[in-house]
PDB file of N, CA and C and ligand atoms in Angstrom:
ATOM      1  N   MET A   1       4.786 -16.595 -45.729  1.00 91.00           N
ATOM      2  CA  MET A   1       4.676 -17.965 -45.187  1.00 91.00           C
ATOM      3  C   MET A   1       3.199 -18.264 -44.935  1.00 91.00           C
ATOM      4  N   ASN A   2       2.748 -19.443 -45.366  1.00 92.00           N
ATOM      5  CA  ASN A   2       1.324 -19.776 -45.162  1.00 92.00           C
ATOM      6  C   ASN A   2       1.138 -20.525 -43.844  1.00 92.00           C
ATOM      7  N   GLN A   3      -0.088 -20.828 -43.508  1.00 94.00           N
ATOM      8  CA  GLN A   3      -0.391 -21.458 -42.225  1.00 94.00           C
ATOM      9  C   GLN A   3       0.298 -22.808 -42.078  1.00 94.00           C
ATOM     10  N   ASP A   4       0.322 -23.594 -43.131  1.00 96.00           N
ATOM     11  CA  ASP A   4       0.970 -24.917 -43.054  1.00 96.00           C
ATOM     12  C   ASP A   4       2.450 -24.782 -42.738  1.00 96.00           C
ATOM     13  N   GLU A   5       3.117 -23.866 -43.457  1.00 96.00           N
ATOM     14  CA  GLU A   5       4.547 -23.656 -43.213  1.00 96.00           C
ATOM     15  C   GLU A   5       4.774 -23.178 -41.781  1.00 96.00           C
ATOM     16  N   LEU A   6       3.892 -22.280 -41.321  1.00 97.00           N
ATOM     17  CA  LEU A   6       4.026 -21.750 -39.970  1.00 97.00           C
ATOM     18  C   LEU A   6       3.819 -22.860 -38.945  1.00 97.00           C
ATOM     19  N   SER A   7       2.781 -23.657 -39.138  1.00 97.00           N
ATOM     20  CA  SER A   7       2.513 -24.753 -38.188  1.00 97.00           C
ATOM     21  C   SER A   7       3.708 -25.686 -38.103  1.00 97.00           C
ATOM     22  N   HIS A   8       4.312 -25.955 -39.260  1.00 97.00           N
ATOM     23  CA  HIS A   8       5.501 -26.826 -39.263  1.00 97.00           C
ATOM     24  C   HIS A   8       6.627 -26.181 -38.458  1.00 97.00           C
ATOM     25  N   ALA A   9       6.836 -24.898 -38.682  1.00 97.00           N
ATOM     26  CA  ALA A   9       7.910 -24.192 -37.967  1.00 97.00           C
ATOM     27  C   ALA A   9       7.626 -24.152 -36.463  1.00 97.00           C
ATOM     28  N   LEU A  10       6.370 -23.899 -36.095  1.00 98.00           N
ATOM     29  CA  LEU A  10       6.019 -23.800 -34.671  1.00 98.00           C
ATOM     30  C   LEU A  10       6.170 -25.143 -33.964  1.00 98.00           C
ATOM     31  N   SER A  11       6.037 -26.233 -34.719  1.00 97.00           N
ATOM     32  CA  SER A  11       6.181 -27.554 -34.074  1.00 97.00           C
ATOM     33  C   SER A  11       7.598 -27.747 -33.534  1.00 97.00           C
ATOM     34  N   ALA A  12       8.534 -26.965 -34.055  1.00 97.00           N
ATOM     35  CA  ALA A  12       9.926 -27.056 -33.586  1.00 97.00           C
ATOM     36  C   ALA A  12      10.282 -25.888 -32.670  1.00 97.00           C
ATOM     37  N   LEU A  13       9.270 -25.128 -32.261  1.00 98.00           N
ATOM     38  CA  LEU A  13       9.517 -23.954 -31.401  1.00 98.00           C
ATOM     39  C   LEU A  13       8.637 -24.056 -30.158  1.00 98.00           C
ATOM     40  N   PRO A  14       9.082 -24.846 -29.166  1.00 98.00           N
ATOM     41  CA  PRO A  14       8.277 -25.019 -27.950  1.00 98.00           C
ATOM     42  C   PRO A  14       7.892 -23.684 -27.311  1.00 98.00           C
ATOM     43  N   GLY A  15       6.607 -23.546 -26.987  1.00 98.00           N
ATOM     44  CA  GLY A  15       6.112 -22.368 -26.281  1.00 98.00           C
ATOM     45  C   GLY A  15       5.589 -21.275 -27.184  1.00 98.00           C
ATOM     46  N   TRP A  16       5.859 -21.374 -28.472  1.00 98.00           N
ATOM     47  CA  TRP A  16       5.449 -20.320 -29.403  1.00 98.00           C
ATOM     48  C   TRP A  16       4.124 -20.659 -30.066  1.00 98.00           C
ATOM     49  N   THR A  17       3.297 -19.644 -30.245  1.00 98.00           N
ATOM     50  CA  THR A  17       2.008 -19.798 -30.945  1.00 98.00           C
ATOM     51  C   THR A  17       1.880 -18.612 -31.888  1.00 98.00           C
ATOM     52  N   GLY A  18       0.864 -18.643 -32.723  1.00 97.00           N
ATOM     53  CA  GLY A  18       0.623 -17.474 -33.556  1.00 97.00           C
ATOM     54  C   GLY A  18      -0.001 -17.770 -34.885  1.00 97.00           C
ATOM     55  N   SER A  19       0.187 -16.823 -35.791  1.00 97.00           N
ATOM     56  CA  SER A  19      -0.428 -16.876 -37.126  1.00 97.00           C
ATOM     57  C   SER A  19       0.601 -16.351 -38.112  1.00 97.00           C
ATOM     58  N   PRO A  20       0.331 -16.419 -39.399  1.00 97.00           N
ATOM     59  CA  PRO A  20       1.286 -15.890 -40.381  1.00 97.00           C
ATOM     60  C   PRO A  20       1.604 -14.400 -40.200  1.00 97.00           C
ATOM     61  N   SER A  21       0.839 -13.699 -39.367  1.00 97.00           N
ATOM     62  CA  SER A  21       1.151 -12.274 -39.176  1.00 97.00           C
ATOM     63  C   SER A  21       2.077 -12.032 -37.990  1.00 97.00           C
ATOM     64  N   ALA A  22       2.065 -12.909 -36.998  1.00 98.00           N
ATOM     65  CA  ALA A  22       2.959 -12.725 -35.853  1.00 98.00           C
ATOM     66  C   ALA A  22       2.977 -13.990 -35.002  1.00 98.00           C
ATOM     67  N   ILE A  23       4.112 -14.237 -34.332  1.00 98.00           N
ATOM     68  CA  ILE A  23       4.187 -15.343 -33.372  1.00 98.00           C
ATOM     69  C   ILE A  23       4.550 -14.762 -32.020  1.00 98.00           C
ATOM     70  N   GLU A  24       4.165 -15.480 -30.962  1.00 98.00           N
ATOM     71  CA  GLU A  24       4.462 -14.967 -29.627  1.00 98.00           C
ATOM     72  C   GLU A  24       4.699 -16.096 -28.641  1.00 98.00           C
ATOM     73  N   ARG A  25       5.412 -15.749 -27.581  1.00 98.00           N
ATOM     74  CA  ARG A  25       5.648 -16.666 -26.468  1.00 98.00           C
ATOM     75  C   ARG A  25       5.692 -15.873 -25.192  1.00 98.00           C
ATOM     76  N   THR A  26       5.043 -16.379 -24.144  1.00 98.00           N
ATOM     77  CA  THR A  26       5.121 -15.782 -22.814  1.00 98.00           C
ATOM     78  C   THR A  26       6.002 -16.675 -21.947  1.00 98.00           C
ATOM     79  N   VAL A  27       7.028 -16.063 -21.358  1.00 98.00           N
ATOM     80  CA  VAL A  27       7.980 -16.781 -20.507  1.00 98.00           C
ATOM     81  C   VAL A  27       7.760 -16.359 -19.064  1.00 98.00           C
ATOM     82  N   ALA A  28       7.569 -17.353 -18.185  1.00 98.00           N
ATOM     83  CA  ALA A  28       7.458 -17.067 -16.748  1.00 98.00           C
ATOM     84  C   ALA A  28       8.852 -17.188 -16.135  1.00 98.00           C
ATOM     85  N   CYS A  29       9.311 -16.088 -15.539  1.00 98.00           N
ATOM     86  CA  CYS A  29      10.650 -16.080 -14.916  1.00 98.00           C
ATOM     87  C   CYS A  29      10.508 -16.236 -13.398  1.00 98.00           C
ATOM     88  N   GLU A  30      11.650 -16.437 -12.743  1.00 98.00           N
ATOM     89  CA  GLU A  30      11.651 -16.661 -11.287  1.00 98.00           C
ATOM     90  C   GLU A  30      11.241 -15.419 -10.508  1.00 98.00           C
ATOM     91  N   SER A  31      11.567 -14.259 -11.077  1.00 98.00           N
ATOM     92  CA  SER A  31      11.345 -13.005 -10.337  1.00 98.00           C
ATOM     93  C   SER A  31      11.245 -11.863 -11.342  1.00 98.00           C
ATOM     94  N   PHE A  32      10.895 -10.696 -10.838  1.00 98.00           N
ATOM     95  CA  PHE A  32      10.856  -9.520 -11.720  1.00 98.00           C
ATOM     96  C   PHE A  32      12.245  -9.249 -12.287  1.00 98.00           C
ATOM     97  N   MET A  33      13.273  -9.319 -11.432  1.00 98.00           N
ATOM     98  CA  MET A  33      14.637  -9.054 -11.927  1.00 98.00           C
ATOM     99  C   MET A  33      15.084 -10.154 -12.885  1.00 98.00           C
ATOM    100  N   GLY A  34      14.561 -11.341 -12.706  1.00 98.00           N
ATOM    101  CA  GLY A  34      14.856 -12.408 -13.672  1.00 98.00           C
ATOM    102  C   GLY A  34      14.262 -12.065 -15.024  1.00 98.00           C
ATOM    103  N   ALA A  35      13.050 -11.489 -15.005  1.00 98.00           N
ATOM    104  CA  ALA A  35      12.409 -11.063 -16.253  1.00 98.00           C
ATOM    105  C   ALA A  35      13.214  -9.957 -16.920  1.00 98.00           C
ATOM    106  N   ILE A  36      13.683  -9.020 -16.116  1.00 98.00           N
ATOM    107  CA  ILE A  36      14.495  -7.919 -16.666  1.00 98.00           C
ATOM    108  C   ILE A  36      15.801  -8.452 -17.250  1.00 98.00           C
ATOM    109  N   GLY A  37      16.383  -9.434 -16.580  1.00 98.00           N
ATOM    110  CA  GLY A  37      17.604 -10.037 -17.106  1.00 98.00           C
ATOM    111  C   GLY A  37      17.361 -10.707 -18.439  1.00 98.00           C
ATOM    112  N   LEU A  38      16.239 -11.407 -18.558  1.00 98.00           N
ATOM    113  CA  LEU A  38      15.905 -12.067 -19.834  1.00 98.00           C
ATOM    114  C   LEU A  38      15.693 -11.025 -20.923  1.00 98.00           C
ATOM    115  N   VAL A  39      14.968  -9.970 -20.596  1.00 98.00           N
ATOM    116  CA  VAL A  39      14.741  -8.900 -21.584  1.00 98.00           C
ATOM    117  C   VAL A  39      16.078  -8.334 -22.064  1.00 98.00           C
ATOM    118  N   ASN A  40      17.002  -8.137 -21.139  1.00 98.00           N
ATOM    119  CA  ASN A  40      18.309  -7.585 -21.539  1.00 98.00           C
ATOM    120  C   ASN A  40      19.081  -8.553 -22.426  1.00 98.00           C
ATOM    121  N   ARG A  41      19.012  -9.847 -22.106  1.00 98.00           N
ATOM    122  CA  ARG A  41      19.708 -10.837 -22.959  1.00 98.00           C
ATOM    123  C   ARG A  41      19.087 -10.875 -24.351  1.00 98.00           C
ATOM    124  N   VAL A  42      17.769 -10.827 -24.396  1.00 98.00           N
ATOM    125  CA  VAL A  42      17.099 -10.841 -25.699  1.00 98.00           C
ATOM    126  C   VAL A  42      17.393  -9.558 -26.458  1.00 98.00           C
ATOM    127  N   ALA A  43      17.475  -8.441 -25.747  1.00 98.00           N
ATOM    128  CA  ALA A  43      17.778  -7.163 -26.406  1.00 98.00           C
ATOM    129  C   ALA A  43      19.153  -7.221 -27.080  1.00 98.00           C
ATOM    130  N   GLU A  44      20.116  -7.815 -26.393  1.00 98.00           N
ATOM    131  CA  GLU A  44      21.473  -7.969 -26.982  1.00 98.00           C
ATOM    132  C   GLU A  44      21.393  -8.805 -28.261  1.00 98.00           C
ATOM    133  N   ALA A  45      20.665  -9.907 -28.169  1.00 98.00           N
ATOM    134  CA  ALA A  45      20.555 -10.800 -29.334  1.00 98.00           C
ATOM    135  C   ALA A  45      19.814 -10.117 -30.482  1.00 98.00           C
ATOM    136  N   ALA A  46      18.818  -9.325 -30.140  1.00 98.00           N
ATOM    137  CA  ALA A  46      18.048  -8.609 -31.169  1.00 98.00           C
ATOM    138  C   ALA A  46      18.919  -7.593 -31.882  1.00 98.00           C
ATOM    139  N   GLU A  47      19.733  -6.891 -31.113  1.00 98.00           N
ATOM    140  CA  GLU A  47      20.659  -5.926 -31.727  1.00 98.00           C
ATOM    141  C   GLU A  47      21.633  -6.651 -32.640  1.00 98.00           C
ATOM    142  N   GLU A  48      22.105  -7.782 -32.166  1.00 98.00           N
ATOM    143  CA  GLU A  48      23.054  -8.578 -32.961  1.00 98.00           C
ATOM    144  C   GLU A  48      22.428  -9.011 -34.293  1.00 98.00           C
ATOM    145  N   ALA A  49      21.166  -9.381 -34.211  1.00 98.00           N
ATOM    146  CA  ALA A  49      20.455  -9.870 -35.404  1.00 98.00           C
ATOM    147  C   ALA A  49      19.862  -8.745 -36.238  1.00 98.00           C
ATOM    148  N   ASN A  50      19.861  -7.542 -35.661  1.00 98.00           N
ATOM    149  CA  ASN A  50      19.134  -6.403 -36.250  1.00 98.00           C
ATOM    150  C   ASN A  50      17.693  -6.794 -36.564  1.00 98.00           C
ATOM    151  N   HIS A  51      17.093  -7.485 -35.618  1.00 98.00           N
ATOM    152  CA  HIS A  51      15.690  -7.887 -35.728  1.00 98.00           C
ATOM    153  C   HIS A  51      15.125  -7.883 -34.320  1.00 98.00           C
ATOM    154  N   HIS A  52      14.064  -7.122 -34.108  1.00 98.00           N
ATOM    155  CA  HIS A  52      13.649  -6.785 -32.750  1.00 98.00           C
ATOM    156  C   HIS A  52      12.232  -7.231 -32.431  1.00 98.00           C
ATOM    157  N   PRO A  53      12.076  -7.949 -31.319  1.00 98.00           N
ATOM    158  CA  PRO A  53      10.730  -8.368 -30.913  1.00 98.00           C
ATOM    159  C   PRO A  53      10.025  -7.255 -30.144  1.00 98.00           C
ATOM    160  N   ASP A  54       8.691  -7.305 -30.153  1.00 98.00           N
ATOM    161  CA  ASP A  54       7.948  -6.553 -29.146  1.00 98.00           C
ATOM    162  C   ASP A  54       8.115  -7.327 -27.847  1.00 98.00           C
ATOM    163  N   MET A  55       8.280  -6.597 -26.738  1.00 98.00           N
ATOM    164  CA  MET A  55       8.455  -7.268 -25.447  1.00 98.00           C
ATOM    165  C   MET A  55       7.542  -6.592 -24.434  1.00 98.00           C
ATOM    166  N   GLU A  56       6.714  -7.408 -23.791  1.00 98.00           N
ATOM    167  CA  GLU A  56       5.792  -6.873 -22.784  1.00 98.00           C
ATOM    168  C   GLU A  56       6.143  -7.515 -21.449  1.00 98.00           C
ATOM    169  N   ILE A  57       6.450  -6.689 -20.453  1.00 98.00           N
ATOM    170  CA  ILE A  57       6.840  -7.192 -19.139  1.00 98.00           C
ATOM    171  C   ILE A  57       5.678  -7.019 -18.186  1.00 98.00           C
ATOM    172  N   ARG A  58       5.215  -8.122 -17.581  1.00 98.00           N
ATOM    173  CA  ARG A  58       4.167  -8.065 -16.563  1.00 98.00           C
ATOM    174  C   ARG A  58       4.677  -8.825 -15.344  1.00 98.00           C
ATOM    175  N   TRP A  59       5.302  -8.064 -14.430  1.00 98.00           N
ATOM    176  CA  TRP A  59       5.923  -8.593 -13.204  1.00 98.00           C
ATOM    177  C   TRP A  59       6.972  -9.632 -13.602  1.00 98.00           C
ATOM    178  N   ARG A  60       6.694 -10.961 -13.413  1.00 98.00           N
ATOM    179  CA  ARG A  60       7.721 -11.981 -13.705  1.00 98.00           C
ATOM    180  C   ARG A  60       7.525 -12.595 -15.089  1.00 98.00           C
ATOM    181  N   GLU A  61       6.485 -12.159 -15.807  1.00 98.00           N
ATOM    182  CA  GLU A  61       6.238 -12.757 -17.134  1.00 98.00           C
ATOM    183  C   GLU A  61       6.616 -11.785 -18.240  1.00 98.00           C
ATOM    184  N   VAL A  62       7.258 -12.313 -19.254  1.00 98.00           N
ATOM    185  CA  VAL A  62       7.610 -11.518 -20.426  1.00 98.00           C
ATOM    186  C   VAL A  62       6.972 -12.168 -21.649  1.00 98.00           C
ATOM    187  N   THR A  63       6.239 -11.367 -22.412  1.00 99.00           N
ATOM    188  CA  THR A  63       5.666 -11.838 -23.664  1.00 99.00           C
ATOM    189  C   THR A  63       6.473 -11.268 -24.817  1.00 99.00           C
ATOM    190  N   PHE A  64       6.996 -12.170 -25.655  1.00 99.00           N
ATOM    191  CA  PHE A  64       7.734 -11.764 -26.850  1.00 99.00           C
ATOM    192  C   PHE A  64       6.818 -11.946 -28.047  1.00 99.00           C
ATOM    193  N   ARG A  65       6.795 -10.933 -28.903  1.00 98.00           N
ATOM    194  CA  ARG A  65       5.975 -11.013 -30.113  1.00 98.00           C
ATOM    195  C   ARG A  65       6.874 -10.682 -31.311  1.00 98.00           C
ATOM    196  N   LEU A  66       6.839 -11.542 -32.313  1.00 98.00           N
ATOM    197  CA  LEU A  66       7.720 -11.372 -33.466  1.00 98.00           C
ATOM    198  C   LEU A  66       6.943 -11.279 -34.771  1.00 98.00           C
ATOM    199  N   SER A  67       7.319 -10.293 -35.559  1.00 98.00           N
ATOM    200  CA  SER A  67       6.784 -10.119 -36.904  1.00 98.00           C
ATOM    201  C   SER A  67       7.791  -9.243 -37.642  1.00 98.00           C
ATOM    202  N   THR A  68       7.840  -9.372 -38.963  1.00 98.00           N
ATOM    203  CA  THR A  68       8.806  -8.569 -39.703  1.00 98.00           C
ATOM    204  C   THR A  68       8.101  -7.333 -40.260  1.00 98.00           C
ATOM    205  N   HIS A  69       8.385  -6.191 -39.667  1.00 98.00           N
ATOM    206  CA  HIS A  69       7.677  -4.953 -40.028  1.00 98.00           C
ATOM    207  C   HIS A  69       7.957  -4.563 -41.479  1.00 98.00           C
ATOM    208  N   SER A  70       9.248  -4.745 -41.875  1.00 98.00           N
ATOM    209  CA  SER A  70       9.644  -4.285 -43.226  1.00 98.00           C
ATOM    210  C   SER A  70       8.956  -5.095 -44.323  1.00 98.00           C
ATOM    211  N   GLU A  71       8.386  -6.230 -43.979  1.00 97.00           N
ATOM    212  CA  GLU A  71       7.646  -7.049 -44.959  1.00 97.00           C
ATOM    213  C   GLU A  71       6.146  -6.850 -44.788  1.00 97.00           C
ATOM    214  N   GLY A  72       5.790  -5.813 -44.044  1.00 97.00           N
ATOM    215  CA  GLY A  72       4.366  -5.515 -43.894  1.00 97.00           C
ATOM    216  C   GLY A  72       3.700  -6.248 -42.758  1.00 97.00           C
ATOM    217  N   GLY A  73       4.535  -6.756 -41.806  1.00 97.00           N
ATOM    218  CA  GLY A  73       3.933  -7.406 -40.635  1.00 97.00           C
ATOM    219  C   GLY A  73       3.545  -8.841 -40.883  1.00 97.00           C
ATOM    220  N   VAL A  74       4.503  -9.608 -41.409  1.00 98.00           N
ATOM    221  CA  VAL A  74       4.304 -11.049 -41.573  1.00 98.00           C
ATOM    222  C   VAL A  74       5.480 -11.770 -40.928  1.00 98.00           C
ATOM    223  N   VAL A  75       5.275 -13.049 -40.641  1.00 98.00           N
ATOM    224  CA  VAL A  75       6.334 -13.862 -40.053  1.00 98.00           C
ATOM    225  C   VAL A  75       7.295 -14.306 -41.160  1.00 98.00           C
ATOM    226  N   THR A  76       8.578 -14.063 -40.932  1.00 98.00           N
ATOM    227  CA  THR A  76       9.613 -14.491 -41.877  1.00 98.00           C
ATOM    228  C   THR A  76      10.632 -15.370 -41.137  1.00 98.00           C
ATOM    229  N   GLU A  77      11.598 -15.844 -41.900  1.00 97.00           N
ATOM    230  CA  GLU A  77      12.639 -16.682 -41.299  1.00 97.00           C
ATOM    231  C   GLU A  77      13.396 -15.917 -40.214  1.00 97.00           C
ATOM    232  N   GLN A  78      13.499 -14.594 -40.371  1.00 98.00           N
ATOM    233  CA  GLN A  78      14.176 -13.790 -39.339  1.00 98.00           C
ATOM    234  C   GLN A  78      13.451 -13.931 -38.001  1.00 98.00           C
ATOM    235  N   ASP A  79      12.138 -13.977 -38.030  1.00 98.00           N
ATOM    236  CA  ASP A  79      11.359 -14.144 -36.805  1.00 98.00           C
ATOM    237  C   ASP A  79      11.567 -15.528 -36.218  1.00 98.00           C
ATOM    238  N   LEU A  80      11.564 -16.533 -37.070  1.00 98.00           N
ATOM    239  CA  LEU A  80      11.774 -17.909 -36.587  1.00 98.00           C
ATOM    240  C   LEU A  80      13.170 -18.066 -35.991  1.00 98.00           C
ATOM    241  N   ALA A  81      14.144 -17.437 -36.642  1.00 98.00           N
ATOM    242  CA  ALA A  81      15.524 -17.528 -36.133  1.00 98.00           C
ATOM    243  C   ALA A  81      15.647 -16.867 -34.765  1.00 98.00           C
ATOM    244  N   LEU A  82      15.039 -15.702 -34.608  1.00 98.00           N
ATOM    245  CA  LEU A  82      15.124 -15.019 -33.311  1.00 98.00           C
ATOM    246  C   LEU A  82      14.311 -15.756 -32.258  1.00 98.00           C
ATOM    247  N   ALA A  83      13.221 -16.386 -32.656  1.00 98.00           N
ATOM    248  CA  ALA A  83      12.440 -17.192 -31.701  1.00 98.00           C
ATOM    249  C   ALA A  83      13.289 -18.339 -31.163  1.00 98.00           C
ATOM    250  N   ARG A  84      14.078 -18.967 -32.029  1.00 98.00           N
ATOM    251  CA  ARG A  84      14.981 -20.031 -31.576  1.00 98.00           C
ATOM    252  C   ARG A  84      16.004 -19.487 -30.595  1.00 98.00           C
ATOM    253  N   VAL A  85      16.513 -18.298 -30.864  1.00 98.00           N
ATOM    254  CA  VAL A  85      17.487 -17.693 -29.953  1.00 98.00           C
ATOM    255  C   VAL A  85      16.824 -17.390 -28.612  1.00 98.00           C
ATOM    256  N   ILE A  86      15.617 -16.831 -28.642  1.00 98.00           N
ATOM    257  CA  ILE A  86      14.898 -16.525 -27.394  1.00 98.00           C
ATOM    258  C   ILE A  86      14.689 -17.813 -26.593  1.00 98.00           C
ATOM    259  N   ASN A  87      14.331 -18.882 -27.259  1.00 98.00           N
ATOM    260  CA  ASN A  87      14.167 -20.156 -26.540  1.00 98.00           C
ATOM    261  C   ASN A  87      15.478 -20.623 -25.899  1.00 98.00           C
ATOM    262  N   SER A  88      16.591 -20.306 -26.540  1.00 98.00           N
ATOM    263  CA  SER A  88      17.893 -20.705 -25.964  1.00 98.00           C
ATOM    264  C   SER A  88      18.270 -19.815 -24.775  1.00 98.00           C
ATOM    265  N   LEU A  89      17.706 -18.615 -24.723  1.00 98.00           N
ATOM    266  CA  LEU A  89      18.030 -17.671 -23.639  1.00 98.00           C
ATOM    267  C   LEU A  89      17.047 -17.766 -22.476  1.00 98.00           C
ATOM    268  N   ALA A  90      15.863 -18.319 -22.733  1.00 97.00           N
ATOM    269  CA  ALA A  90      14.819 -18.370 -21.692  1.00 97.00           C
ATOM    270  C   ALA A  90      15.177 -19.411 -20.622  1.00 97.00           C
ATOM    271  N   PRO A  91      14.760 -19.131 -19.370  1.00 91.00           N
ATOM    272  CA  PRO A  91      15.057 -20.084 -18.293  1.00 91.00           C
ATOM    273  C   PRO A  91      14.296 -21.404 -18.493  1.00 91.00           C
TER     274      PRO A  91
HETATM  275  C1  H2B B 101      16.746  -0.402 -40.572  1.00 91.60           C
HETATM  276  C2  H2B B 101      16.657  -1.639 -39.691  1.00 91.60           C
HETATM  277  O1  H2B B 101      17.614  -2.566 -40.092  1.00 91.60           O
HETATM  278  C3  H2B B 101      15.312  -2.299 -39.887  1.00 91.60           C
HETATM  279  O2  H2B B 101      14.318  -1.349 -39.576  1.00 91.60           O
HETATM  280  C4  H2B B 101      15.106  -3.560 -39.016  1.00 91.60           C
HETATM  281  C5  H2B B 101      15.233  -3.320 -37.517  1.00 91.60           C
HETATM  282  N1  H2B B 101      14.553  -4.354 -36.720  1.00 91.60           N
HETATM  283  C6  H2B B 101      13.450  -4.970 -37.195  1.00 91.60           C
HETATM  284  N2  H2B B 101      12.705  -5.758 -36.397  1.00 91.60           N
HETATM  285  C7  H2B B 101      11.559  -6.315 -36.844  1.00 91.60           C
HETATM  286  N3  H2B B 101      10.810  -7.085 -36.012  1.00 91.60           N
HETATM  287  N4  H2B B 101      11.147  -6.129 -38.097  1.00 91.60           N
HETATM  288  C8  H2B B 101      11.824  -5.386 -38.997  1.00 91.60           C
HETATM  289  O3  H2B B 101      11.397  -5.250 -40.153  1.00 91.60           O
HETATM  290  C9  H2B B 101      13.060  -4.779 -38.567  1.00 91.60           C
HETATM  291  N5  H2B B 101      13.810  -4.057 -39.386  1.00 91.60           N
END
């Protein structure tokens, strides 16, 4: 996916930024346990999709980073699809 295609996709993904190599979003949750709950919901969805984000937890904030490793670390439709799911699960 080139930059133009990515920019178009990101315009429909509130909160997400990135480049053709990876996209990311940081979600601020109400509490640390709220962040853990979000991570668990995303983990379930990732298992379901067999596509897994990097997840970094910093107190109440969780940063999700998506890239398709099997394609050499580029953003694919699988990443965009999971980003949409994460947006549906985020508070
Ligand atoms: C064998 C297994 O299906 C693959 O390794 C899946 C697992 N989850 C994955 N997640 C991500 N982000 N990229 C992949 O290429 C990927 N591949």
